mmCIF file with all atom_site columns, C-alpha atoms in Angstrom:
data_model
loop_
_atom_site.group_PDB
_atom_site.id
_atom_site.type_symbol
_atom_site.label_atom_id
_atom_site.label_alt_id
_atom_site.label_comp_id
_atom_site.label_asym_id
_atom_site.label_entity_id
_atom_site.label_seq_id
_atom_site.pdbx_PDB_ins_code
_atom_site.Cartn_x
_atom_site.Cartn_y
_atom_site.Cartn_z
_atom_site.occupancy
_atom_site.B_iso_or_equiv
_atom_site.pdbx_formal_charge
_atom_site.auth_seq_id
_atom_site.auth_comp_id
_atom_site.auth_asym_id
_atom_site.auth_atom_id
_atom_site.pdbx_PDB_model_num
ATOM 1  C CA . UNK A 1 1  ? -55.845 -10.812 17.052  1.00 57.00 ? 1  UNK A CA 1
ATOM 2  C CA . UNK A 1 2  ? -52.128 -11.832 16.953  1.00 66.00 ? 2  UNK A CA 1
ATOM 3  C CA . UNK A 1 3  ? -52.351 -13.418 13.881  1.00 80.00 ? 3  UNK A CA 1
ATOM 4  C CA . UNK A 1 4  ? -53.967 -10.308 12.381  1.00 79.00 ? 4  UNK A CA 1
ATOM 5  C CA . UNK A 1 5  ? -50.777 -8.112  13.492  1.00 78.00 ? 5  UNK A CA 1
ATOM 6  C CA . UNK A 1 6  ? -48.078 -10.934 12.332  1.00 90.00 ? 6  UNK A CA 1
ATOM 7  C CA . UNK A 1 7  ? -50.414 -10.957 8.849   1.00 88.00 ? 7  UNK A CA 1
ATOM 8  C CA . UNK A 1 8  ? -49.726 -7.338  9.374   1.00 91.00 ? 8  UNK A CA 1
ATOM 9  C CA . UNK A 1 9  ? -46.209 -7.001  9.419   1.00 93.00 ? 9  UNK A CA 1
ATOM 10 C CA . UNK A 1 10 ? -45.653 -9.755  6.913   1.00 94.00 ? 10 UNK A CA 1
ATOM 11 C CA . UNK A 1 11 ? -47.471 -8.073  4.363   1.00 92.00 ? 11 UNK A CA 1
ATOM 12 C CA . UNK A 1 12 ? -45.526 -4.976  5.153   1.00 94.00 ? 12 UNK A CA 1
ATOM 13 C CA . UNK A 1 13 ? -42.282 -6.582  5.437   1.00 93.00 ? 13 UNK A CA 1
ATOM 14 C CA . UNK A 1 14 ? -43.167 -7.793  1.893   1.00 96.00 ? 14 UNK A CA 1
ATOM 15 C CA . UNK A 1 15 ? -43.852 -4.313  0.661   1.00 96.00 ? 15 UNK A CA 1
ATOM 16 C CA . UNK A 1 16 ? -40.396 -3.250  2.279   1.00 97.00 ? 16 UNK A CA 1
ATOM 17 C CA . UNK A 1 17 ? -38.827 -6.063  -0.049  1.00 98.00 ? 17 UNK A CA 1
ATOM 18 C CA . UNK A 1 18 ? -40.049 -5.271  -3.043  1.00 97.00 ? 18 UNK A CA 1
ATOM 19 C CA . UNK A 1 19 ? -38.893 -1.446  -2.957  1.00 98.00 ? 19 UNK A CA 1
ATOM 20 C CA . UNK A 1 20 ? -35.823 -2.973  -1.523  1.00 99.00 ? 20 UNK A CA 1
ATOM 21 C CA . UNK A 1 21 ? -35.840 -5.303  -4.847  1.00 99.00 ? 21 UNK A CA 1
ATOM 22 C CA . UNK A 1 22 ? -36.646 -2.421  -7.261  1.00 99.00 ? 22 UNK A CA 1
ATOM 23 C CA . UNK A 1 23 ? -34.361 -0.037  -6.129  1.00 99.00 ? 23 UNK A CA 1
ATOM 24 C CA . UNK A 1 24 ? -31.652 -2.477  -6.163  1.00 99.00 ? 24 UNK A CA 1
ATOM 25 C CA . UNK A 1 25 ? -33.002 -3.327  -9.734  1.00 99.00 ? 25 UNK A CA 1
ATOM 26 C CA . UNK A 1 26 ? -32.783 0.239   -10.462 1.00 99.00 ? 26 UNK A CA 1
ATOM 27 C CA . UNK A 1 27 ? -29.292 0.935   -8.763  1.00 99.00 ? 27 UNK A CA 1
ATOM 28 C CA . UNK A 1 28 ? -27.835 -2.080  -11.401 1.00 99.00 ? 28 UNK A CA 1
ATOM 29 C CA . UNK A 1 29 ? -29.682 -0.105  -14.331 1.00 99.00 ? 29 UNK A CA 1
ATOM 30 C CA . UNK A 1 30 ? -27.963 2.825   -13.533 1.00 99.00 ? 30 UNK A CA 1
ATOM 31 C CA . UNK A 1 31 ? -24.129 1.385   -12.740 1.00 99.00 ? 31 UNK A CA 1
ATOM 32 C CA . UNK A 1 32 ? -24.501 -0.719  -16.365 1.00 99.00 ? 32 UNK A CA 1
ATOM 33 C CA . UNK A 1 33 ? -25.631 2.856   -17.857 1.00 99.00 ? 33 UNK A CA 1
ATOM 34 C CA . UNK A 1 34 ? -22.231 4.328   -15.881 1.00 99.00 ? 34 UNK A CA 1
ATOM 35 C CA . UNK A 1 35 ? -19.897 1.627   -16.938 1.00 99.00 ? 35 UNK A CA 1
ATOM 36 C CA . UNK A 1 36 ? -20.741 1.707   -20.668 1.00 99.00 ? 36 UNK A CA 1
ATOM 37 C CA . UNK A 1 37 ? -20.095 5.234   -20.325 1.00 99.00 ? 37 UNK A CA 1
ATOM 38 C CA . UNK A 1 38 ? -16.958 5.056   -18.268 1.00 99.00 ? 38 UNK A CA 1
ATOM 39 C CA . UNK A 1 39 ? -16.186 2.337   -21.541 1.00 99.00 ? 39 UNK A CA 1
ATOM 40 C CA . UNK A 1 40 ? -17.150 4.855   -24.134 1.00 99.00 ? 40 UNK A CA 1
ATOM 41 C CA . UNK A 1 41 ? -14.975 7.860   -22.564 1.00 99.00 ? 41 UNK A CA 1
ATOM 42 C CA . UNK A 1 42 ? -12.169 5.447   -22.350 1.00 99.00 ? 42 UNK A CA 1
ATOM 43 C CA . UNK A 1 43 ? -12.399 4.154   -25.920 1.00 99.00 ? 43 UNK A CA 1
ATOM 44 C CA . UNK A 1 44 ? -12.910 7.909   -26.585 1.00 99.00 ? 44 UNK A CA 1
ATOM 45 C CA . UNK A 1 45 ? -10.159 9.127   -24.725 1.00 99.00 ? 45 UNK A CA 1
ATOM 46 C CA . UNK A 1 46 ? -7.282  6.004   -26.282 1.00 99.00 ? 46 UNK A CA 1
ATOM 47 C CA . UNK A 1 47 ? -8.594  7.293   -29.901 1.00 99.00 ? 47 UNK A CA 1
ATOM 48 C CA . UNK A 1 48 ? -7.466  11.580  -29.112 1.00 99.00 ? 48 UNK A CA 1
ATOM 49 C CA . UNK A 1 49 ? -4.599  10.215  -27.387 1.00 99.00 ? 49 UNK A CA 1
ATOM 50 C CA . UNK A 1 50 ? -3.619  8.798   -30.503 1.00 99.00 ? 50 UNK A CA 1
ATOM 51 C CA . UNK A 1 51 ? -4.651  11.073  -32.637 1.00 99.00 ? 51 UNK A CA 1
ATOM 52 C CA . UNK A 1 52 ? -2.460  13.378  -30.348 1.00 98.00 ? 52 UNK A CA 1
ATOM 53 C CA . UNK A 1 53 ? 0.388   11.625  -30.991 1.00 98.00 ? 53 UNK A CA 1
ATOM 54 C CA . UNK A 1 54 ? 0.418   11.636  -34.723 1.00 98.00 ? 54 UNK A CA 1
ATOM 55 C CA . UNK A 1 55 ? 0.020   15.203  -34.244 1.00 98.00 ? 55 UNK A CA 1
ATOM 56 C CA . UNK A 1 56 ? 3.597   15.761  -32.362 1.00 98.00 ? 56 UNK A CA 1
ATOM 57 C CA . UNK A 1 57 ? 4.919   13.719  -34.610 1.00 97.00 ? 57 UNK A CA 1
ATOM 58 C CA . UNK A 1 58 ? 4.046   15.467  -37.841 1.00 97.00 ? 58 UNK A CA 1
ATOM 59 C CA . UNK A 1 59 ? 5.114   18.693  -36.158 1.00 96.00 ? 59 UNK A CA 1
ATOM 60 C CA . UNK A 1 60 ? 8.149   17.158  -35.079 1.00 95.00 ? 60 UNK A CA 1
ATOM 61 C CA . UNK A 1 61 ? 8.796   16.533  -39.048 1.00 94.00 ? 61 UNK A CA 1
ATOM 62 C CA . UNK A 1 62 ? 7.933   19.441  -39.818 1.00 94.00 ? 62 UNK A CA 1
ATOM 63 C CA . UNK A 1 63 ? 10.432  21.334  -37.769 1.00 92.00 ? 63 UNK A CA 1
ATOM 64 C CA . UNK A 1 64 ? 12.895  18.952  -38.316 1.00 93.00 ? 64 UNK A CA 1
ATOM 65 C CA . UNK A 1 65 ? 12.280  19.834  -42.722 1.00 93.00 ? 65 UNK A CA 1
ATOM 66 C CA . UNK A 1 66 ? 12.544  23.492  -41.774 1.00 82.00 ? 66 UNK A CA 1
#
């Protein structure tokens, strides 16, 4: 009988650590998905800033021609 029960909770501690071990699986999935985001936005982000920049400057030409 007490070998039954520690079969038991073995096989559910088992079944605890695989959901443990696909949610963590799925948790890493979804921080790489963030981070190349976060990476994209901030690639994004340097290329406007830029593009910003030459924009104040031409305006800053033009004002100064005018």
């Amino acid at each position: 009988m007490r070998n039954r029960g520690t079969a038991l909770m073995r096989k559910a501690d088992e079944k605890v650590e695989d959901e443990l071990k696909a949610e963590k699986r799925k948790l890493q999935r979804e921080l790489r998905t963030a981070l190349d985001k976060i990476e994209e936005m901030e690639m994004t982000n340097s290329h406007l800033a830029k593009r910003l920049e030459k924009m104040k400057a031409n305006r800053t030409v033009l004002l100064a021609q005018q």
